[in-house]
PDB file of C-alpha atoms in Angstrom:
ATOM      1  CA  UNK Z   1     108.302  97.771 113.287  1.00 87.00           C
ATOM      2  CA  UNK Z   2     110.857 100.429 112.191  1.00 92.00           C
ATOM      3  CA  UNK Z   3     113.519  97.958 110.841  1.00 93.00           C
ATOM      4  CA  UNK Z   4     110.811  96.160 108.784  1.00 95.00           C
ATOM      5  CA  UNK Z   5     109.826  99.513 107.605  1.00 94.00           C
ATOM      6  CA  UNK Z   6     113.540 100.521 106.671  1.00 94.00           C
ATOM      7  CA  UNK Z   7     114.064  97.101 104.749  1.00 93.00           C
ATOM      8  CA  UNK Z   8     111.191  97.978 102.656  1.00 95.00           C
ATOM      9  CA  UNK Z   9     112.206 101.476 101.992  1.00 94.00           C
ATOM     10  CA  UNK Z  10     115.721 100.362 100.837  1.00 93.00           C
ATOM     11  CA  UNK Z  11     115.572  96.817  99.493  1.00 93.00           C
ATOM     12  CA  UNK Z  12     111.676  96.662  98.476  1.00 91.00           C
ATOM     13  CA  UNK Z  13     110.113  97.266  95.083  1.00 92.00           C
ATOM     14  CA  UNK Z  14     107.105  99.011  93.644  1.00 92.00           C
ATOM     15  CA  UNK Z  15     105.397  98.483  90.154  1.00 89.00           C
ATOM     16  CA  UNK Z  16     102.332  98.974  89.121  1.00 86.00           C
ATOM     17  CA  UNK Z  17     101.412 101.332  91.712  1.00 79.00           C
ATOM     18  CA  UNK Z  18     100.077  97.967  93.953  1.00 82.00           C
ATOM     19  CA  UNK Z  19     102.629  95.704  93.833  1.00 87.00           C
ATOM     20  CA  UNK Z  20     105.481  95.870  96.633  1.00 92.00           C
ATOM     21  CA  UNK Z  21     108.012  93.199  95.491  1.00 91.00           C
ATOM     22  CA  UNK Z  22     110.151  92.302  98.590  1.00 93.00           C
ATOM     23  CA  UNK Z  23     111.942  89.251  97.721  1.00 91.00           C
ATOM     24  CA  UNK Z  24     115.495  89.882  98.289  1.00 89.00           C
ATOM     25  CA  UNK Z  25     114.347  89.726 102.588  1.00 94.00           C
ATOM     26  CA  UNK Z  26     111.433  88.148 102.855  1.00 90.00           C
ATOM     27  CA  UNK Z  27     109.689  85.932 100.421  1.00 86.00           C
ATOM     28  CA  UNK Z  28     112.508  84.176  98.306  1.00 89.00           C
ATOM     29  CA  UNK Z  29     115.519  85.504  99.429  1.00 92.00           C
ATOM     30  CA  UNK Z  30     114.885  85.235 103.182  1.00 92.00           C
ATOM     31  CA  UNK Z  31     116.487  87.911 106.263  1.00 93.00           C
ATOM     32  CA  UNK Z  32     116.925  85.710 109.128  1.00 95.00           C
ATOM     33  CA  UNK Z  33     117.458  88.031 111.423  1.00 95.00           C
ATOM     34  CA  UNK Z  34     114.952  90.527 110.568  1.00 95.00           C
ATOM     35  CA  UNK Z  35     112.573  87.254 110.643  1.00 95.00           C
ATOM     36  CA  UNK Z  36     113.323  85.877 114.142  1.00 97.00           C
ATOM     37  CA  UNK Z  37     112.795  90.031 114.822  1.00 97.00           C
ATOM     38  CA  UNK Z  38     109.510  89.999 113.729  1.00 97.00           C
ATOM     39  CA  UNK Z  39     108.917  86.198 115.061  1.00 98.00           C
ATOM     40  CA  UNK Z  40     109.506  88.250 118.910  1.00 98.00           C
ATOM     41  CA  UNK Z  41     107.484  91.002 117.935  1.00 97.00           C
ATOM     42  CA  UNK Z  42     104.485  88.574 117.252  1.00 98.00           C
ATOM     43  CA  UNK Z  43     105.374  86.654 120.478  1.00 98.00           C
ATOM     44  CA  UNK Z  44     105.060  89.851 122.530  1.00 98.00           C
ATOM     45  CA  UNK Z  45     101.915  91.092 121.050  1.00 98.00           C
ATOM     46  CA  UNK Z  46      99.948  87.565 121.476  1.00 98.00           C
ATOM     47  CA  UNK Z  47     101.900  86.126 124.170  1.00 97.00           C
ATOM     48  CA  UNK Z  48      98.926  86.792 126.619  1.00 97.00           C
ATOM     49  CA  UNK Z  49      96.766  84.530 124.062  1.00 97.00           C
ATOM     50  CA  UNK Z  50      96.472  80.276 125.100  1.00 96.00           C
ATOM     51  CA  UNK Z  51      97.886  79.787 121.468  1.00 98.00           C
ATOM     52  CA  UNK Z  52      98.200  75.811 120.546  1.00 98.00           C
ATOM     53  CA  UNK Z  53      98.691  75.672 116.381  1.00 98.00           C
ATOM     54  CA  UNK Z  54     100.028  78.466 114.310  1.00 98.00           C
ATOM     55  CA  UNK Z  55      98.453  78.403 110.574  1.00 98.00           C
ATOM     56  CA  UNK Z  56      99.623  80.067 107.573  1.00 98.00           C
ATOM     57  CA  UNK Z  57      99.879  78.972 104.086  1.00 95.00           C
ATOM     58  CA  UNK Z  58     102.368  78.115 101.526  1.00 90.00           C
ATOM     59  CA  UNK Z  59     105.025  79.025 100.715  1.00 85.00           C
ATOM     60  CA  UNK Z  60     105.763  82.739 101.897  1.00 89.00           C
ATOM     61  CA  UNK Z  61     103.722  82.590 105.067  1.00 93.00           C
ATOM     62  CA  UNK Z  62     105.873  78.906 106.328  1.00 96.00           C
ATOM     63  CA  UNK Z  63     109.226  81.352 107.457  1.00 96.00           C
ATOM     64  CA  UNK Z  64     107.304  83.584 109.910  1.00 96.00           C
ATOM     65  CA  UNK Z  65     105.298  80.667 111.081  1.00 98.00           C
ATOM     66  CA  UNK Z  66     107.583  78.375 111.911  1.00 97.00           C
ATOM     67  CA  UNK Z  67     109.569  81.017 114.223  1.00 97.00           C
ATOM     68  CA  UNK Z  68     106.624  82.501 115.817  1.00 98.00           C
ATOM     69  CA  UNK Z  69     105.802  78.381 116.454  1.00 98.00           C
ATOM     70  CA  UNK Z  70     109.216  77.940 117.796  1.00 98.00           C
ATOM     71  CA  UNK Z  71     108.953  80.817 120.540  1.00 98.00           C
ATOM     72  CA  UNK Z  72     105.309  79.893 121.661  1.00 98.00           C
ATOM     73  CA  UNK Z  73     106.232  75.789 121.631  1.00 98.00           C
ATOM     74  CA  UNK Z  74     103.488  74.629 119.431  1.00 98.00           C
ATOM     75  CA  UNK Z  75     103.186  73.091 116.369  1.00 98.00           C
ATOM     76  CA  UNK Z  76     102.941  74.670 112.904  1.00 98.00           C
ATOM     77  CA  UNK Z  77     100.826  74.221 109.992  1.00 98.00           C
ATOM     78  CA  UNK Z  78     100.218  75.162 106.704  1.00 97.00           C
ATOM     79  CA  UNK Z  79      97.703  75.290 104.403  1.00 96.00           C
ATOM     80  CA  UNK Z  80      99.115  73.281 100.604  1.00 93.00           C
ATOM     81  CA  UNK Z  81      97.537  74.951  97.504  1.00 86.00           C
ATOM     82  CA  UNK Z  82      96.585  72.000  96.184  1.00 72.00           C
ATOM     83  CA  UNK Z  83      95.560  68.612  97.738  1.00 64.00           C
ATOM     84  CA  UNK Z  84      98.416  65.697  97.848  1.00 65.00           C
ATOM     85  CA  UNK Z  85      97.056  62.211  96.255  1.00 61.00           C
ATOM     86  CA  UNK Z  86      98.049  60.697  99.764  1.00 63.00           C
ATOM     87  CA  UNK Z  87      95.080  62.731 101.501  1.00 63.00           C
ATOM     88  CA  UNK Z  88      91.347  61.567 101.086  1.00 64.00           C
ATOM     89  CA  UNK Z  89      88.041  64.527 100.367  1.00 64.00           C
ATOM     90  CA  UNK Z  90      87.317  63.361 103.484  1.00 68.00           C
ATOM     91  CA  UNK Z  91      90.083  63.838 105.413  1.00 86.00           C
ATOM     92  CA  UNK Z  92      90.252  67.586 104.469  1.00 90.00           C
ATOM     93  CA  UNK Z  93      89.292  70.962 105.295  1.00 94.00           C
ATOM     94  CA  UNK Z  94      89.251  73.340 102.607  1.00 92.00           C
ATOM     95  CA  UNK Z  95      88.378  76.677 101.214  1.00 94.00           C
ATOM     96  CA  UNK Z  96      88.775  78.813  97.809  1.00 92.00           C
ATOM     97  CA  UNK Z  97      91.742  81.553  97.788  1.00 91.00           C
ATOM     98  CA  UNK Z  98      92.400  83.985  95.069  1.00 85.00           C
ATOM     99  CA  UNK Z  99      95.467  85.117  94.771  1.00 78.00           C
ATOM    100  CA  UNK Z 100      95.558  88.982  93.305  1.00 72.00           C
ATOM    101  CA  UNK Z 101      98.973  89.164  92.391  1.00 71.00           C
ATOM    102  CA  UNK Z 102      99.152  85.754  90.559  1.00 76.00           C
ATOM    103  CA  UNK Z 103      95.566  86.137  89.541  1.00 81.00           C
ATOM    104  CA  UNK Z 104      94.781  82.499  90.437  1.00 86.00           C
ATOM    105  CA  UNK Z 105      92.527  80.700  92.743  1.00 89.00           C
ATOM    106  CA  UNK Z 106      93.602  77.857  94.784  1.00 87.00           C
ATOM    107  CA  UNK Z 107      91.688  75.259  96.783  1.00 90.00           C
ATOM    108  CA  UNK Z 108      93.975  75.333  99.965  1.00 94.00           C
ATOM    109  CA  UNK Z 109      93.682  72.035 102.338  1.00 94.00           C
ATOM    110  CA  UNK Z 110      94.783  71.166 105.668  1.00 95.00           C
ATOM    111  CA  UNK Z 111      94.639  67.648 107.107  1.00 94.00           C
ATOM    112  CA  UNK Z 112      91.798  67.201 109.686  1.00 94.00           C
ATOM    113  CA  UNK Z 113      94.492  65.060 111.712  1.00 94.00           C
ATOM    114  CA  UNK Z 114      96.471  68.805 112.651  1.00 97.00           C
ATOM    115  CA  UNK Z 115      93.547  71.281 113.821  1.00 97.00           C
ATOM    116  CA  UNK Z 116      90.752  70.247 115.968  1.00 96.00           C
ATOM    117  CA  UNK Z 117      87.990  71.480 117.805  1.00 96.00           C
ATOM    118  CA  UNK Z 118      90.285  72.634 121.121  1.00 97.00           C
ATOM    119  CA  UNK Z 119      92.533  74.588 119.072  1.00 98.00           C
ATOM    120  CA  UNK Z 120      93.346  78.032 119.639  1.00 98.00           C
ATOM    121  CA  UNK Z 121      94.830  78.884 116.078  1.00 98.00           C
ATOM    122  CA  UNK Z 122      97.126  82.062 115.317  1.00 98.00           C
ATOM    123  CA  UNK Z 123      97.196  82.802 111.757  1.00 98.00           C
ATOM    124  CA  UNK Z 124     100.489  84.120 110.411  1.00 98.00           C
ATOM    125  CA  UNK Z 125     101.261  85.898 106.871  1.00 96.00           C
ATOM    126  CA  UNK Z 126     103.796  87.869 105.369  1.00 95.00           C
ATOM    127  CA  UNK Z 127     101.352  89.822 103.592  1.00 94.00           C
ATOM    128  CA  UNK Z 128      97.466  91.924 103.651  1.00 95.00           C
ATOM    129  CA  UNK Z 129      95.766  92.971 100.524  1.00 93.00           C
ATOM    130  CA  UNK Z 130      92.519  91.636 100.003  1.00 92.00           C
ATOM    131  CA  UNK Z 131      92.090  89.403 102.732  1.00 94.00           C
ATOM    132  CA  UNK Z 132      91.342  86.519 100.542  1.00 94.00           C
ATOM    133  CA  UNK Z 133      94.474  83.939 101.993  1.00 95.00           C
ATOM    134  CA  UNK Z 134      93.518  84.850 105.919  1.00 97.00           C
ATOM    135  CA  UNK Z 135      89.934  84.608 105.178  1.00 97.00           C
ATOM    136  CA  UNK Z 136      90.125  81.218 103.669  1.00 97.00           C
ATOM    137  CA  UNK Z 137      92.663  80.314 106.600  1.00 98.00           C
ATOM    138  CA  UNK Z 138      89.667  81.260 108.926  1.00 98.00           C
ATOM    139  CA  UNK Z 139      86.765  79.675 107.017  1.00 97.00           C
ATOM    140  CA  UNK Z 140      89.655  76.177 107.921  1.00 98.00           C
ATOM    141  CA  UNK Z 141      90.223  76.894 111.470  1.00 98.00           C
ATOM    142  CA  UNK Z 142      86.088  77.343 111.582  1.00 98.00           C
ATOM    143  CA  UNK Z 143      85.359  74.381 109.682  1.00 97.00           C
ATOM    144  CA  UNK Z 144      87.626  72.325 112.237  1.00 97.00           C
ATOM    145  CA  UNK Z 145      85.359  73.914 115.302  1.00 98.00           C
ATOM    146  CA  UNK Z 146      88.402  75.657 116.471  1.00 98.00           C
ATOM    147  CA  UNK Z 147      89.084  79.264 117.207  1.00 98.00           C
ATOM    148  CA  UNK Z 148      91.091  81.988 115.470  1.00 98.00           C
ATOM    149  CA  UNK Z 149      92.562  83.872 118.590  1.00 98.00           C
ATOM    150  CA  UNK Z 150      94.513  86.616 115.816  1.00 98.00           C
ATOM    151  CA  UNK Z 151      96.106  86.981 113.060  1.00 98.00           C
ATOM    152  CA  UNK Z 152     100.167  88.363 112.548  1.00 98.00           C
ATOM    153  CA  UNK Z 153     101.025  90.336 109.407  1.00 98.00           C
ATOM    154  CA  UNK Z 154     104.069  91.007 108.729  1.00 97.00           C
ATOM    155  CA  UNK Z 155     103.130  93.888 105.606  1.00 96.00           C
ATOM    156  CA  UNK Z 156      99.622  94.916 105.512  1.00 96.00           C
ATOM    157  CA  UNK Z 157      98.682  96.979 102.329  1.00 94.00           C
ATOM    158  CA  UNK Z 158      95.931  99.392 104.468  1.00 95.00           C
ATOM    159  CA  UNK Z 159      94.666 100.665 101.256  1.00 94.00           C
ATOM    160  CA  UNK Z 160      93.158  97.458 100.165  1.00 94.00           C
ATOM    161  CA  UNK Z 161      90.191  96.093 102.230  1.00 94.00           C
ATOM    162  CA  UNK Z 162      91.448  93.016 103.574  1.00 95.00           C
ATOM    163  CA  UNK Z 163      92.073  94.840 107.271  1.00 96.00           C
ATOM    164  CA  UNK Z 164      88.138  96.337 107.147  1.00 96.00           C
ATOM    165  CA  UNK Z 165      87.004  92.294 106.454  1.00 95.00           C
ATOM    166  CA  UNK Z 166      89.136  91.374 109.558  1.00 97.00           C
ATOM    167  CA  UNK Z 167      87.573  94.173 111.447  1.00 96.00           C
ATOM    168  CA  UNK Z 168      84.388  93.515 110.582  1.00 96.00           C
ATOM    169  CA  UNK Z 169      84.711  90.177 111.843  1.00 96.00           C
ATOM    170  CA  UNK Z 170      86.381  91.850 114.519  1.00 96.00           C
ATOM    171  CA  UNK Z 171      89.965  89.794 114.443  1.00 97.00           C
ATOM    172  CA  UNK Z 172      92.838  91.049 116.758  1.00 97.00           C
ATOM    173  CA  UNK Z 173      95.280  91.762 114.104  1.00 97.00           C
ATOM    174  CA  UNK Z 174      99.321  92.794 114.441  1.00 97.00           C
ATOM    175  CA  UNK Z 175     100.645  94.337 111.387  1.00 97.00           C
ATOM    176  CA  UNK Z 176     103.974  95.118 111.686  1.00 97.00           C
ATOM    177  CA  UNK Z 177     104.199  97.174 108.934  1.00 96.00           C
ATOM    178  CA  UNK Z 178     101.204  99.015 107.265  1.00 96.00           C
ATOM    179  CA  UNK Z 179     101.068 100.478 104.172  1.00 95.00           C
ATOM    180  CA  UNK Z 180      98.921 103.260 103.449  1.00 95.00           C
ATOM    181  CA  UNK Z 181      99.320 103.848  99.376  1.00 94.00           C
ATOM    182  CA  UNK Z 182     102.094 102.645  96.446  1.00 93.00           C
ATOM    183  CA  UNK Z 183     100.481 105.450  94.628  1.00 92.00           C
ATOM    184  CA  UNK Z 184     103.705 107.185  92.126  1.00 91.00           C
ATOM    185  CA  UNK Z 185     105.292 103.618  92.971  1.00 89.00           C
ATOM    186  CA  UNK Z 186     106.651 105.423  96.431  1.00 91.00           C
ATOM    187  CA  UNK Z 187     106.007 103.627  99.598  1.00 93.00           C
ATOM    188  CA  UNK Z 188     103.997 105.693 102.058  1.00 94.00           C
ATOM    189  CA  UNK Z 189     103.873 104.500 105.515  1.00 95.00           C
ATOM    190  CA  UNK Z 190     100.032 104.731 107.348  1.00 92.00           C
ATOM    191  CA  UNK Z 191     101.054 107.627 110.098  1.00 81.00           C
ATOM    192  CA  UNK Z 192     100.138 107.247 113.756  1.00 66.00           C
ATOM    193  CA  UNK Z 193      96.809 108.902 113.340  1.00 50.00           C
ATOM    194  CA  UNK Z 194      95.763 105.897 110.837  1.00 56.00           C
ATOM    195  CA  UNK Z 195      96.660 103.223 113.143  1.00 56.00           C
ATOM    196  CA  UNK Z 196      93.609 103.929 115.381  1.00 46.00           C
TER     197      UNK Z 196
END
């Protein structure tokens, strides 16, 4: 998505040769416009999909979600990093996430009451490193019996092996924007040749 990719050539930030801090458009400081953009894009790529929850998890991923949930008319959920008092072990799905930019891991839950086993579950992200917060979205949507039908991305970092995981499991991803090194802290864009 070219205006995604502009955005993150002017407004993004690079440290640490791995880290691509975009938080004045889309994780603190939130674009609107350049959301419900990427919300369509989404739409168009999965609209073919019978799509009943979207799933993401908190916080960054809720934005996206909650537009791509608008245009397909289904609910949204997301995945809290840690488990309210007011929910039972029971009543819970969970799996372990590491986070590798906050170097934490988080047991994420969702309530059993908001996926089931007729689900067909669209996970949405802003971003793809490792794979470890779609991959523990999965192992939820699995351990309710329902299906993942994709997964939307809205900044995939293609030099990190989250992507191969998804393709090994062979996932229909859409990354909108994909990132092929931060190497220099310089973005460098995957060209048309690495998209295939």
């Amino acid at each position: 998505m070219e205006l995604l990719r502009e955005m993150v050539i002017t407004d993004g930030k690079v440290y640490d040769n791995n880290v691509l801090k975009v938080d004045s458009f889309l994780n603190h400081q939130i674009d609107a416009g350049l959301m419900m953009k990427m919300a369509e894009s989404f739409y168009e790529y999965f609209k073919k999909e019978k799509i009943t929850k979207i799933l993401t998890i908190e916080a960054s991923g809720i934005a996206p979600a909650i537009m791509v949930a608008n245009l397909f008319n289904v609910p949204m959920v997301f995945a809290k990093k840690s488990k309210p008092s007011t929910l039972k072990n029971s009543d819970v799905y969970t799996a372990e996430v590491h986070s590798y930019t906050k170097n934490i891991t988080n047991t994420i839950v969702v309530s059993e009451k908001f996926i089931n086993k007729e689900d067909k579950v669209l996970i949405v992200d802003d971003f793809l490193a490792n794979g470890q917060a779609t991959l523990g979205l999965m192992k939820i949507v699995a351990q309710a019996g329902a299906e993942t039908v994709g997964v939307g991305i809205l900044v995939e970092k293609s030099f990190q092996d989250g992507r191969k995981q998804l393709d090994e499991r062979n996932v229909n991803v859409c990354s909108l924007c994909r990132i092929a090194s931060l190497e220099n802290n310089e973005v460098k864009f995957n060209t048309a040749d690495d998209e295939k």
